[in-house]
CSV table of N, CA and C in Angstrom, one decimal:
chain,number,residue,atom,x,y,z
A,1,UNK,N,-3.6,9.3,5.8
A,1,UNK,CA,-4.0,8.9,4.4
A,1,UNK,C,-5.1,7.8,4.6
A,2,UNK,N,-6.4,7.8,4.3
A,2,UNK,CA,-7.0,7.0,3.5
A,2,UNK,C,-6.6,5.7,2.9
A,3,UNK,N,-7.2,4.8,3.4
A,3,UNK,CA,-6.8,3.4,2.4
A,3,UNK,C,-8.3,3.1,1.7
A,4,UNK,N,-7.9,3.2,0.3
A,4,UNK,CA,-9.3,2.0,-0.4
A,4,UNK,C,-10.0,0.9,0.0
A,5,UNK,N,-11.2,0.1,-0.1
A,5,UNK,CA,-11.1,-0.8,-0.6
A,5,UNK,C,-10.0,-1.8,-1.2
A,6,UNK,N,-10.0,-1.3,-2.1
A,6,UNK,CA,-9.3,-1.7,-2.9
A,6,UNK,C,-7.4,-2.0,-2.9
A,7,UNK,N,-7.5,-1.1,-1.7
A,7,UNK,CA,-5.7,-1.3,-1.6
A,7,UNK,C,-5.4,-1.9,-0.1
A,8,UNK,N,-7.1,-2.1,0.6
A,8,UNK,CA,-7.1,-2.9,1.7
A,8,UNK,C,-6.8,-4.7,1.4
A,9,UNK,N,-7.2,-5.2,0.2
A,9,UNK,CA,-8.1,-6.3,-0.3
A,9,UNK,C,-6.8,-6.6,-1.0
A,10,UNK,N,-5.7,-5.6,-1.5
A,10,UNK,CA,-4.6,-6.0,-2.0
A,10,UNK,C,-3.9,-6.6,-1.5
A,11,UNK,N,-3.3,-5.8,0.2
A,11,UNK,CA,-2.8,-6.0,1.2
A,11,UNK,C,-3.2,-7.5,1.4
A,12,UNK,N,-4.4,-7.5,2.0
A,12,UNK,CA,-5.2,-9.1,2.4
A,12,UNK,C,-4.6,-10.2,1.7
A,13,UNK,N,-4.6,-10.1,0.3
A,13,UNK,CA,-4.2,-11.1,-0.5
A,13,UNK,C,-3.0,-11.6,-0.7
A,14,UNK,N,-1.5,-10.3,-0.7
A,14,UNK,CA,-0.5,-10.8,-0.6
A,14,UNK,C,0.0,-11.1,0.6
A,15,UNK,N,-0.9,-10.6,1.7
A,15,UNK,CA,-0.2,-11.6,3.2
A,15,UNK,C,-0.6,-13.2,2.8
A,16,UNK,N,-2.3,-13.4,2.1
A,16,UNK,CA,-2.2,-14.6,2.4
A,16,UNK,C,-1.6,-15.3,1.8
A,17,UNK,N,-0.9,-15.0,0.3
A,17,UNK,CA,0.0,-15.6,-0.2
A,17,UNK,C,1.1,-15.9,0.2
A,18,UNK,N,1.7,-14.5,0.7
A,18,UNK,CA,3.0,-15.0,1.8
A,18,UNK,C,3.1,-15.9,2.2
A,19,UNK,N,1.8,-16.4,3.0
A,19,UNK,CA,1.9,-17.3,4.1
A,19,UNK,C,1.3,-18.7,3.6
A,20,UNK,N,1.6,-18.4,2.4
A,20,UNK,CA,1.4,-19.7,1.8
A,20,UNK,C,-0.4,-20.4,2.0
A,21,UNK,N,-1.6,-19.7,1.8
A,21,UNK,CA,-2.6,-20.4,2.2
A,21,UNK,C,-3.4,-19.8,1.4
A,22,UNK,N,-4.4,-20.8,1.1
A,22,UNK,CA,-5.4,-21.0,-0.3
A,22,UNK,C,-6.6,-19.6,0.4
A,23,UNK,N,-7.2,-19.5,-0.6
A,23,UNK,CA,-8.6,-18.4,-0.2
A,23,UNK,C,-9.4,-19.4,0.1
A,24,UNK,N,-9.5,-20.8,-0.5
A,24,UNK,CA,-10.3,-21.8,0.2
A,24,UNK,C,-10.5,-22.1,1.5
A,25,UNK,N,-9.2,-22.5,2.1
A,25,UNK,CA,-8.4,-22.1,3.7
A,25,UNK,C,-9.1,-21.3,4.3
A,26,UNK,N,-8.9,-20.0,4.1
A,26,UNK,CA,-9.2,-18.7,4.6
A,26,UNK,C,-10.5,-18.4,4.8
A,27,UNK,N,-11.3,-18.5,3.4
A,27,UNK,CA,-13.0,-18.3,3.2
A,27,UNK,C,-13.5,-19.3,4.2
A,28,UNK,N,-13.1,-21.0,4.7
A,28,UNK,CA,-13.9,-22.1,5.7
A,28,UNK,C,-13.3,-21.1,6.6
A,29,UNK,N,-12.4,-20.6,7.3
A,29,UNK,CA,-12.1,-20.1,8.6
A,29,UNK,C,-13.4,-19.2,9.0
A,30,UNK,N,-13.5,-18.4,8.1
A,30,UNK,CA,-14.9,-16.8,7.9
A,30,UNK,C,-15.9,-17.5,7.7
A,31,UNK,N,-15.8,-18.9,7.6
A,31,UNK,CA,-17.0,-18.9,7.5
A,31,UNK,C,-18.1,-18.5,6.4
A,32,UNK,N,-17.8,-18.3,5.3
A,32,UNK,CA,-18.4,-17.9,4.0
A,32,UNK,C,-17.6,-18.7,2.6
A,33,UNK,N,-18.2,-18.5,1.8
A,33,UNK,CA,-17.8,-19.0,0.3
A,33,UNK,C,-16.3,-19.0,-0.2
A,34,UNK,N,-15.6,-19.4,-1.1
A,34,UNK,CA,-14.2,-19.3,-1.4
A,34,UNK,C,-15.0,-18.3,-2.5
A,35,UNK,N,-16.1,-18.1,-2.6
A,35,UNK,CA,-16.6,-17.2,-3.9
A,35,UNK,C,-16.7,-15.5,-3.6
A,36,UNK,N,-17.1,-15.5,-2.3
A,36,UNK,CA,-17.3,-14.8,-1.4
A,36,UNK,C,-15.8,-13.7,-1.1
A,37,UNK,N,-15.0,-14.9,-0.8
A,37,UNK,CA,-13.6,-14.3,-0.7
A,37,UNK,C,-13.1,-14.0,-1.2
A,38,UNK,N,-13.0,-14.3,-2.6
A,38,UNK,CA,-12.6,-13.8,-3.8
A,38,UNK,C,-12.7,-12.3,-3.8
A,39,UNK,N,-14.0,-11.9,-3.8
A,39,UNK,CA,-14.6,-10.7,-3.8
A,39,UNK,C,-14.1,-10.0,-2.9
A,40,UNK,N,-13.9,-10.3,-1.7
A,40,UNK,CA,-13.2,-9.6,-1.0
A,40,UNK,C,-11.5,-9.3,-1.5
A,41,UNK,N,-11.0,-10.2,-1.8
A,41,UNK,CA,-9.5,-9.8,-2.0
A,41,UNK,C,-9.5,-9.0,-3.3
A,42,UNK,N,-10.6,-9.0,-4.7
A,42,UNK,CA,-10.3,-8.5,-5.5
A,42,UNK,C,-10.9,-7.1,-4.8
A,43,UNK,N,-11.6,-6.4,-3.8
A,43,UNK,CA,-12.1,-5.5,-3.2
A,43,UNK,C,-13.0,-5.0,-4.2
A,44,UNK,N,-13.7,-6.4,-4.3
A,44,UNK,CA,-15.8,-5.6,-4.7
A,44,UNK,C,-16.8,-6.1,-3.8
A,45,UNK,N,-15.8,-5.9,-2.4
A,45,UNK,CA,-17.1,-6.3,-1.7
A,45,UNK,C,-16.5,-5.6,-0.4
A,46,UNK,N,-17.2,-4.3,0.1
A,46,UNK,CA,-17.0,-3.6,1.7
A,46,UNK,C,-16.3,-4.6,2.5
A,47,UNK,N,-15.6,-4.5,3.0
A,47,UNK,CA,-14.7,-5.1,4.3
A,47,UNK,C,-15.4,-4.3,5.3
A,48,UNK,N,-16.0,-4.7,6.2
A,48,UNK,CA,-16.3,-4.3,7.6
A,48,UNK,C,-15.3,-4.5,8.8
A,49,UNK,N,-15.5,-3.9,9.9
A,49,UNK,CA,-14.0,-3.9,11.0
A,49,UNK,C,-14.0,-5.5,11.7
A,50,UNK,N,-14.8,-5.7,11.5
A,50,UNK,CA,-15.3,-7.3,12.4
A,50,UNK,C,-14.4,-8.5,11.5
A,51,UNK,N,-15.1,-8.1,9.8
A,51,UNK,CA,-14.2,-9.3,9.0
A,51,UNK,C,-13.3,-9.1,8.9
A,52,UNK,N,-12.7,-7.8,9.0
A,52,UNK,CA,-11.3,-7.5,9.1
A,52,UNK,C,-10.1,-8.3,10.0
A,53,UNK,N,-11.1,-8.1,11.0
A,53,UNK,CA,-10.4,-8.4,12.6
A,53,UNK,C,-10.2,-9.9,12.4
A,54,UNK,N,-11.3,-10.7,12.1
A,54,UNK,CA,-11.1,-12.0,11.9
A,54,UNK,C,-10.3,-12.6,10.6
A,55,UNK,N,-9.7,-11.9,9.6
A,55,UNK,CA,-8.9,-11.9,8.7
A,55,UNK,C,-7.8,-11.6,9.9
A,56,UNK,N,-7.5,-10.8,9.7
A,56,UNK,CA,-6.1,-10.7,10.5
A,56,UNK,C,-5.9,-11.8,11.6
A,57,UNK,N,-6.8,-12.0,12.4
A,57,UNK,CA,-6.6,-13.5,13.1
A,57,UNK,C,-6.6,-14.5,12.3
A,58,UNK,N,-6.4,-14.9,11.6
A,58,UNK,CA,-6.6,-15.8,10.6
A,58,UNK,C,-5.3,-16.1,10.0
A,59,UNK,N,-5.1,-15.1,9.5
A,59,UNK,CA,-3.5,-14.6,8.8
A,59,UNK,C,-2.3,-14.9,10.0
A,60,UNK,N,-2.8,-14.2,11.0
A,60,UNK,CA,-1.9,-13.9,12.0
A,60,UNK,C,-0.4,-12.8,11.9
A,61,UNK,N,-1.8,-11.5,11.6
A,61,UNK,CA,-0.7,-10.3,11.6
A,61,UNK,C,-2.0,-9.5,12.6
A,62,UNK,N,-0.9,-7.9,12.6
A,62,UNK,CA,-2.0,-6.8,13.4
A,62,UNK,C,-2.5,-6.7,12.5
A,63,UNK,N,-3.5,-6.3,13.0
A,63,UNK,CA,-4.6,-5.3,11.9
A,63,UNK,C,-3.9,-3.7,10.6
A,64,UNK,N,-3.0,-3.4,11.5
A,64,UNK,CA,-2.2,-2.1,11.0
A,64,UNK,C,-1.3,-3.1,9.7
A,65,UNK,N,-1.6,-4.6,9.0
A,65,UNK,CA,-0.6,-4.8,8.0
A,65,UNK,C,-1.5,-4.3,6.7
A,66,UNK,N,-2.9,-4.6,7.2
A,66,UNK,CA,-3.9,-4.5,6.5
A,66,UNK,C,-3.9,-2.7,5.9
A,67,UNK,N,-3.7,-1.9,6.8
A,67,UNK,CA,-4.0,-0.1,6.4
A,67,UNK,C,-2.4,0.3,5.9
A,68,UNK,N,-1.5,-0.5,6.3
A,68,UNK,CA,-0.7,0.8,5.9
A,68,UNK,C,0.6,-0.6,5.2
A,69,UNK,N,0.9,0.0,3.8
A,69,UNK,CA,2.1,-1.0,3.5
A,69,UNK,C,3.8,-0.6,3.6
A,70,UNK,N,4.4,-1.8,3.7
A,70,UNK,CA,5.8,-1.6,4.1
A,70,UNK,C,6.4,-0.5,3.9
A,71,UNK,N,6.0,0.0,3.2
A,71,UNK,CA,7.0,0.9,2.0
A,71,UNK,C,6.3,2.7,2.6
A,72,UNK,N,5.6,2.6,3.5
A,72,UNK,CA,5.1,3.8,4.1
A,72,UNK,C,5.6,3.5,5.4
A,73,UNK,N,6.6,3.1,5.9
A,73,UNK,CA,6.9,3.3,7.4
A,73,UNK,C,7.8,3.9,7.3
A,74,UNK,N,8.0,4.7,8.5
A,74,UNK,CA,8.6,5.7,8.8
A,74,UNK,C,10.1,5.2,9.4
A,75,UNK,N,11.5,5.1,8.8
A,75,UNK,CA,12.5,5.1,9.4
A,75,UNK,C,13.2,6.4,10.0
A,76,UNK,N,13.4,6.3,10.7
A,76,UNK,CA,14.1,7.9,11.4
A,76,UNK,C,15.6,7.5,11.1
A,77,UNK,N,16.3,9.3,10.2
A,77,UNK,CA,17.7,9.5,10.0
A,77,UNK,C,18.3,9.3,11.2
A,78,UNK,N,19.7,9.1,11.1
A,78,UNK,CA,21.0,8.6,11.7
A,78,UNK,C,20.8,9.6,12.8
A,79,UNK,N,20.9,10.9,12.3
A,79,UNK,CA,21.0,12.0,13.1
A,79,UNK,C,19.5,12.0,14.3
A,80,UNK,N,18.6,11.7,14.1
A,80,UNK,CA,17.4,11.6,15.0
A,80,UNK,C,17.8,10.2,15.8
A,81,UNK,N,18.6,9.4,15.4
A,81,UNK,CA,18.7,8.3,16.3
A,81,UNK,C,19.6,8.9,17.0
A,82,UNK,N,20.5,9.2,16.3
A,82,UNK,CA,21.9,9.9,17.8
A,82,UNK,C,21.5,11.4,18.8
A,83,UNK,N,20.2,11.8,18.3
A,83,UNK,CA,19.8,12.9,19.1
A,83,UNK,C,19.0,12.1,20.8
A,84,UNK,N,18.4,10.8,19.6
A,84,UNK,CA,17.9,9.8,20.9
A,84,UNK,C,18.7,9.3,21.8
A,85,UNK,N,19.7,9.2,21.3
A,85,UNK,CA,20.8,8.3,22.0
A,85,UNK,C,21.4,9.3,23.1
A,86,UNK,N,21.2,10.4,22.6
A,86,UNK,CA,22.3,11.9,23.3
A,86,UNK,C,20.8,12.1,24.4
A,87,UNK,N,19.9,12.2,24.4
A,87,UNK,CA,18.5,12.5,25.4
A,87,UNK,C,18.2,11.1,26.6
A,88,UNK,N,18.8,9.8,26.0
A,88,UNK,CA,18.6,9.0,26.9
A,88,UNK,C,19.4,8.4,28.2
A,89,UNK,N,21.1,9.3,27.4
A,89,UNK,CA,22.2,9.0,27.8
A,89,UNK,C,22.0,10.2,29.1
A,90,UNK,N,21.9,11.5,28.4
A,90,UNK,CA,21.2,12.4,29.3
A,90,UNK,C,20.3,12.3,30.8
A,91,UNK,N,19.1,11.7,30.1
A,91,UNK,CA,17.9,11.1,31.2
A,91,UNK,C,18.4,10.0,32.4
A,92,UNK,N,19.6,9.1,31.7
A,92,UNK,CA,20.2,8.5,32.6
A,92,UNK,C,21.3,9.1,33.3
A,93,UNK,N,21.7,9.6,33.3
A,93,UNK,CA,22.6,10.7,34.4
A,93,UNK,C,21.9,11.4,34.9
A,94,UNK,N,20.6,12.2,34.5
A,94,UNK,CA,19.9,12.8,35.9
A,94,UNK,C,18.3,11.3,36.6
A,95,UNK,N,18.8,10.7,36.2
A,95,UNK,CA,18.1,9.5,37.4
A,95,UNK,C,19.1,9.5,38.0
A,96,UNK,N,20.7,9.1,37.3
A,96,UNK,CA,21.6,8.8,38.7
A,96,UNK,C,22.0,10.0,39.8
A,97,UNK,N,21.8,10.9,39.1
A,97,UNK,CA,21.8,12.4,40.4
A,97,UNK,C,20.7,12.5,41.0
A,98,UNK,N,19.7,12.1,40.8
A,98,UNK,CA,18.1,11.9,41.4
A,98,UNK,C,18.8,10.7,42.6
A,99,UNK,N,18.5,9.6,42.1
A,99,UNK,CA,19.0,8.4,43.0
A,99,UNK,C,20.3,8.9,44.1
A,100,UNK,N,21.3,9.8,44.0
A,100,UNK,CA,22.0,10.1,44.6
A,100,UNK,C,21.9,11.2,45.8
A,101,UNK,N,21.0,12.2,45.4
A,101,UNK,CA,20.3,13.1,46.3
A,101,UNK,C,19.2,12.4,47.0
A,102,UNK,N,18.4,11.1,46.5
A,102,UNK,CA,17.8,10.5,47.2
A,102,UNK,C,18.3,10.0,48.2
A,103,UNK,N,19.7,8.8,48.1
A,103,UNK,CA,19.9,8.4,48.9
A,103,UNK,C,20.6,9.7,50.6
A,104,UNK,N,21.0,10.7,49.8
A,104,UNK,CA,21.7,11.5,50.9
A,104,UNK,C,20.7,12.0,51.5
A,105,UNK,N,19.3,12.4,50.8
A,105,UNK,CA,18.2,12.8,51.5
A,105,UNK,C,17.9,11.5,53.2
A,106,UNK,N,17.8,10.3,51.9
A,106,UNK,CA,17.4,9.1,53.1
A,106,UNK,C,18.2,9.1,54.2
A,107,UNK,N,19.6,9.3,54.1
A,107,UNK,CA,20.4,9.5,55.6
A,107,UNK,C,20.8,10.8,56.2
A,108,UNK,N,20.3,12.0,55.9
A,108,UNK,CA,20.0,13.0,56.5
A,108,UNK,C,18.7,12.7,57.2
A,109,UNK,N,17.6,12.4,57.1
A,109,UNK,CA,16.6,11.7,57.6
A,109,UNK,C,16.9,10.8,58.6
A,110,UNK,N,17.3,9.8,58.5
A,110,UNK,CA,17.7,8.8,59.4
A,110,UNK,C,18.6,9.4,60.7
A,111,UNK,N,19.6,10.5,59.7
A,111,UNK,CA,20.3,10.8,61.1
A,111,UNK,C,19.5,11.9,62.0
A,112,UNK,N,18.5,12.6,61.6
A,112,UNK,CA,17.7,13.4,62.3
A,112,UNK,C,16.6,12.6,63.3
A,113,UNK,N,16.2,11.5,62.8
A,113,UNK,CA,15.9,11.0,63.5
A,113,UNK,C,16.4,10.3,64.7
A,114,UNK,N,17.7,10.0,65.0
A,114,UNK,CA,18.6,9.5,65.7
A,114,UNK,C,18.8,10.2,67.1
């Protein structure tokens, strides 16, 4: 999906509110106007990836808080957790029959060597 302007610049704004810090704040960090930044948070003014990046450093989130909001992450059902759970439980039982044919490999070796 596509993000707007506009629903980038939304984003922007309620992190900075979250975090409790003025657009005054934010605009001296960038280095431009609190007039400036306005524009940006109401999204009438292009965000580029650079002022982006330095927004997000600023804020102190990833960049990915900015494209995609809470409410679009992906939680995986109970049943895809316990499928994970059944595939890892799995993968660890054949490391330990790996690890165990290793070690018998290593002392068939050693005794051939002998």
């Amino acid at each position: 999906m596509q993000n707007s302007n506009e629903e980038i610049s939304q984003r922007i704004s309620k992190i900075r509110k979250s975090k409790e810090l003025s657009q005054e704040y934010v605009s001296a960090q960038l280095g431009i106007s609190q007039q400036a930044y306005n524009k940006i948070e109401r999204g009438t003014t292009k965000i580029g990836i650079t002022r982006l990046l330095k927004i997000a450093e600023i804020l102190e989130v990833e960049l990915n808080q900015f494209l995609f909001d809470d409410s679009e992450k992906i939680i995986p059902s109970k049943e895809d957790i316990n499928e994970g759970l059944k595939l890892i439980q799995h993968l660890n039982s054949e490391v330990e029959f790996l690890r165990a044919q290793n070690k018998t490999l290593l002392n068939v070796i050693e005794r051939l060597k002998s």
